[in-house]
Amino acid sequence: MINMKINPDAVNPILGYKLDPGEPGIASSAPASLSIIRVLSQETSNLIAFKKQAAINGGYVVYSKISLDMQKRGAFLAAVAGKTEVKIAYPNENKDENKTNNNNDKSNKSEIKKLEDLINKLKKFLSSEDNPDIKKELENKIKSLESQLFLLKLGKNIINQNEQILGMIFTAYY
């Protein structure tokens, strides 16, 4: 009888991870069998932190994507790295205009102008975007804003403060 020993580290190796500079979290190892949950939890934490930071600064996330780099390690398909991509919209803050516009009609016209400007900015950003997922998200947001603009022009101000996307868009890759 042949005595064959299987090394458990060859079947389920321990993978070491490091964080990007400035990235919050704890750099720890995980066996290949648990690597996906380990990397996904770190990237999810990053996404939550970006959403929180955007909310604190008066913006919100209009697109987010978490990617995992998957490779075979031992007997498992393992996550060897992760990436969180975020696009955030920040409102234009024209405080002087907001203070002087107490009349609903003036305020309504101001909102219409801001929405029209935002739609134009999003269309310009859409024309320069190559990623099909981001393009689809932007197209959906433009359609939503155009619907809101149409209703606003009819005099029905249904724009919820949390849904306003007034401002410029910038891209943050983390």
Tab-separated table of C-alpha atoms in Angstrom:
chain	number	residue	atom	x	y	z
A	1	MET	CA	0.000	0.000	0.000
A	2	ILE	CA	1.344	3.397	-0.973
A	3	ASN	CA	1.018	6.076	1.671
A	4	MET	CA	0.195	9.337	-0.100
A	5	LYS	CA	-0.003	12.524	1.920
A	6	ILE	CA	-1.781	15.582	0.562
A	7	ASN	CA	-0.516	18.925	1.685
A	8	PRO	CA	-3.576	20.996	2.728
A	9	ASP	CA	-1.730	24.217	1.802
A	10	ALA	CA	-1.504	22.997	-1.794
A	11	VAL	CA	-5.276	22.440	-1.959
A	12	ASN	CA	-6.335	25.601	-0.106
A	13	PRO	CA	-3.372	28.005	-0.013
A	14	ILE	CA	-3.322	31.097	2.194
A	15	LEU	CA	-3.430	34.291	0.138
A	16	GLY	CA	-1.869	37.480	1.467
A	17	TYR	CA	-3.480	40.814	0.678
A	18	LYS	CA	-2.226	44.374	0.921
A	19	LEU	CA	-4.255	47.566	0.909
A	20	ASP	CA	-3.710	50.463	-1.448
A	21	PRO	CA	-1.942	53.458	0.144
A	22	GLY	CA	-4.468	55.393	2.205
A	23	GLU	CA	-7.121	52.694	1.901
A	24	PRO	CA	-8.911	52.027	5.194
A	25	GLY	CA	-9.076	48.486	6.461
A	26	ILE	CA	-6.890	45.737	7.803
A	27	ALA	CA	-4.518	43.892	5.498
A	28	SER	CA	-5.032	40.254	6.358
A	29	SER	CA	-4.627	36.858	4.784
A	30	ALA	CA	-7.362	34.429	3.832
A	31	PRO	CA	-7.444	30.885	2.515
A	32	ALA	CA	-8.334	30.592	-1.168
A	33	SER	CA	-11.710	29.101	-0.219
A	34	LEU	CA	-12.654	32.329	1.636
A	35	SER	CA	-10.884	34.830	-0.617
A	36	ILE	CA	-13.961	36.013	-2.501
A	37	ILE	CA	-15.817	36.985	0.663
A	38	ARG	CA	-12.659	38.616	2.067
A	39	VAL	CA	-11.999	40.805	-0.991
A	40	LEU	CA	-15.685	41.543	-1.622
A	41	SER	CA	-16.189	42.700	1.966
A	42	GLN	CA	-13.202	45.065	1.685
A	43	GLU	CA	-14.464	46.524	-1.601
A	44	THR	CA	-18.002	46.863	-0.215
A	45	SER	CA	-16.582	48.762	2.756
A	46	ASN	CA	-14.780	51.062	0.316
A	47	LEU	CA	-18.026	51.686	-1.601
A	48	ILE	CA	-19.892	52.523	1.613
A	49	ALA	CA	-17.111	54.927	2.603
A	50	PHE	CA	-17.282	56.666	-0.804
A	51	LYS	CA	-21.067	57.019	-0.554
A	52	LYS	CA	-20.725	58.445	2.951
A	53	GLN	CA	-18.026	60.889	1.827
A	54	ALA	CA	-20.181	61.992	-1.127
A	55	ALA	CA	-23.211	62.529	1.132
A	56	ILE	CA	-21.168	64.541	3.638
A	57	ASN	CA	-19.901	66.755	0.807
A	58	GLY	CA	-23.388	67.220	-0.641
A	59	GLY	CA	-23.151	64.807	-3.552
A	60	TYR	CA	-24.219	61.298	-4.279
A	61	VAL	CA	-23.038	58.277	-6.207
A	62	VAL	CA	-24.552	57.999	-9.699
A	63	TYR	CA	-22.560	54.919	-10.698
A	64	SER	CA	-20.570	52.314	-8.828
A	65	LYS	CA	-18.861	49.098	-9.784
A	66	ILE	CA	-16.897	46.508	-7.827
A	67	SER	CA	-14.549	44.260	-9.791
A	68	LEU	CA	-12.733	41.192	-8.526
A	69	ASP	CA	-9.623	39.748	-10.155
A	70	MET	CA	-10.257	35.996	-10.109
A	71	GLN	CA	-7.538	33.357	-10.508
A	72	LYS	CA	-7.209	29.657	-9.712
A	73	ARG	CA	-5.322	29.056	-6.488
A	74	GLY	CA	-4.958	25.467	-5.337
A	75	ALA	CA	-8.303	23.748	-5.851
A	76	PHE	CA	-10.289	27.006	-5.720
A	77	LEU	CA	-11.210	29.947	-7.899
A	78	ALA	CA	-9.962	32.780	-5.710
A	79	ALA	CA	-10.222	36.570	-5.626
A	80	VAL	CA	-6.642	37.824	-5.721
A	81	ALA	CA	-7.487	41.551	-5.949
A	82	GLY	CA	-10.410	43.971	-6.043
A	83	LYS	CA	-11.257	47.404	-7.411
A	84	THR	CA	-14.065	49.829	-6.578
A	85	GLU	CA	-15.033	52.399	-9.209
A	86	VAL	CA	-17.306	55.325	-8.287
A	87	LYS	CA	-18.790	58.282	-10.148
A	88	ILE	CA	-20.174	61.064	-7.970
A	89	ALA	CA	-22.386	64.058	-8.802
A	90	TYR	CA	-22.076	67.210	-6.721
A	91	PRO	CA	-24.653	69.999	-6.819
A	92	ASN	CA	-23.849	73.476	-8.061
A	93	GLU	CA	-24.265	75.764	-5.136
A	94	ASN	CA	-25.474	79.191	-6.117
A	95	LYS	CA	-26.420	80.420	-2.631
A	96	ASP	CA	-27.058	84.045	-3.605
A	97	GLU	CA	-29.642	82.981	-6.183
A	98	ASN	CA	-31.350	80.663	-3.688
A	99	LYS	CA	-31.606	83.455	-1.070
A	100	THR	CA	-33.177	85.971	-3.428
A	101	ASN	CA	-35.633	83.580	-5.078
A	102	ASN	CA	-38.482	83.380	-2.592
A	103	ASN	CA	-41.121	83.509	-5.272
A	104	ASN	CA	-42.188	80.029	-6.444
A	105	ASP	CA	-42.311	81.123	-10.081
A	106	LYS	CA	-38.741	82.405	-10.016
A	107	SER	CA	-37.632	79.325	-8.118
A	108	ASN	CA	-39.382	77.075	-10.629
A	109	LYS	CA	-37.679	78.832	-13.553
A	110	SER	CA	-34.350	78.507	-11.758
A	111	GLU	CA	-34.895	74.775	-11.273
A	112	ILE	CA	-35.827	74.359	-14.941
A	113	LYS	CA	-32.648	76.180	-16.003
A	114	LYS	CA	-30.514	74.082	-13.636
A	115	LEU	CA	-32.060	70.838	-14.896
A	116	GLU	CA	-31.544	71.882	-18.520
A	117	ASP	CA	-27.905	72.746	-17.776
A	118	LEU	CA	-27.391	69.444	-15.977
A	119	ILE	CA	-28.935	67.430	-18.800
A	120	ASN	CA	-26.608	69.182	-21.254
A	121	LYS	CA	-23.587	68.454	-19.023
A	122	LEU	CA	-24.573	64.796	-18.710
A	123	LYS	CA	-25.042	64.530	-22.485
A	124	LYS	CA	-21.590	66.037	-23.016
A	125	PHE	CA	-20.108	63.618	-20.469
A	126	LEU	CA	-21.987	60.730	-22.147
A	127	SER	CA	-20.489	61.561	-25.557
A	128	SER	CA	-16.963	61.257	-24.153
A	129	GLU	CA	-17.581	58.029	-22.205
A	130	ASP	CA	-16.371	54.695	-23.641
A	131	ASN	CA	-17.559	52.262	-20.966
A	132	PRO	CA	-20.932	50.770	-22.087
A	133	ASP	CA	-22.099	50.198	-18.484
A	134	ILE	CA	-21.460	53.816	-17.542
A	135	LYS	CA	-23.078	54.994	-20.795
A	136	LYS	CA	-26.235	53.028	-19.976
A	137	GLU	CA	-26.370	54.466	-16.442
A	138	LEU	CA	-25.940	57.998	-17.788
A	139	GLU	CA	-28.594	57.468	-20.484
A	140	ASN	CA	-31.052	56.254	-17.828
A	141	LYS	CA	-30.262	59.250	-15.605
A	142	ILE	CA	-30.724	61.655	-18.539
A	143	LYS	CA	-34.117	60.095	-19.355
A	144	SER	CA	-35.155	60.411	-15.720
A	145	LEU	CA	-34.076	64.058	-15.570
A	146	GLU	CA	-35.832	64.831	-18.865
A	147	SER	CA	-39.041	63.353	-17.415
A	148	GLN	CA	-38.651	65.478	-14.292
A	149	LEU	CA	-37.983	68.539	-16.443
A	150	PHE	CA	-41.122	67.896	-18.473
A	151	LEU	CA	-43.242	67.617	-15.334
A	152	LEU	CA	-41.563	70.640	-13.790
A	153	LYS	CA	-42.368	72.671	-16.883
A	154	LEU	CA	-45.997	71.646	-16.432
A	155	GLY	CA	-45.826	73.206	-12.992
A	156	LYS	CA	-45.595	69.997	-10.981
A	157	ASN	CA	-42.500	70.301	-8.841
A	158	ILE	CA	-41.910	66.654	-7.996
A	159	ILE	CA	-38.166	66.844	-7.674
A	160	ASN	CA	-37.249	65.399	-4.326
A	161	GLN	CA	-34.275	67.100	-2.685
A	162	ASN	CA	-32.462	63.751	-2.505
A	163	GLU	CA	-32.951	63.207	-6.255
A	164	GLN	CA	-31.493	66.515	-7.440
A	165	ILE	CA	-28.350	66.083	-9.437
A	166	LEU	CA	-27.244	69.629	-10.001
A	167	GLY	CA	-23.663	70.063	-10.877
A	168	MET	CA	-20.732	68.601	-12.589
A	169	ILE	CA	-19.651	65.031	-12.643
A	170	PHE	CA	-16.181	63.841	-11.953
A	171	THR	CA	-14.745	60.385	-11.950
A	172	ALA	CA	-13.015	58.825	-8.993
A	173	TYR	CA	-11.318	55.491	-9.406
A	174	TYR	CA	-10.291	53.731	-6.240
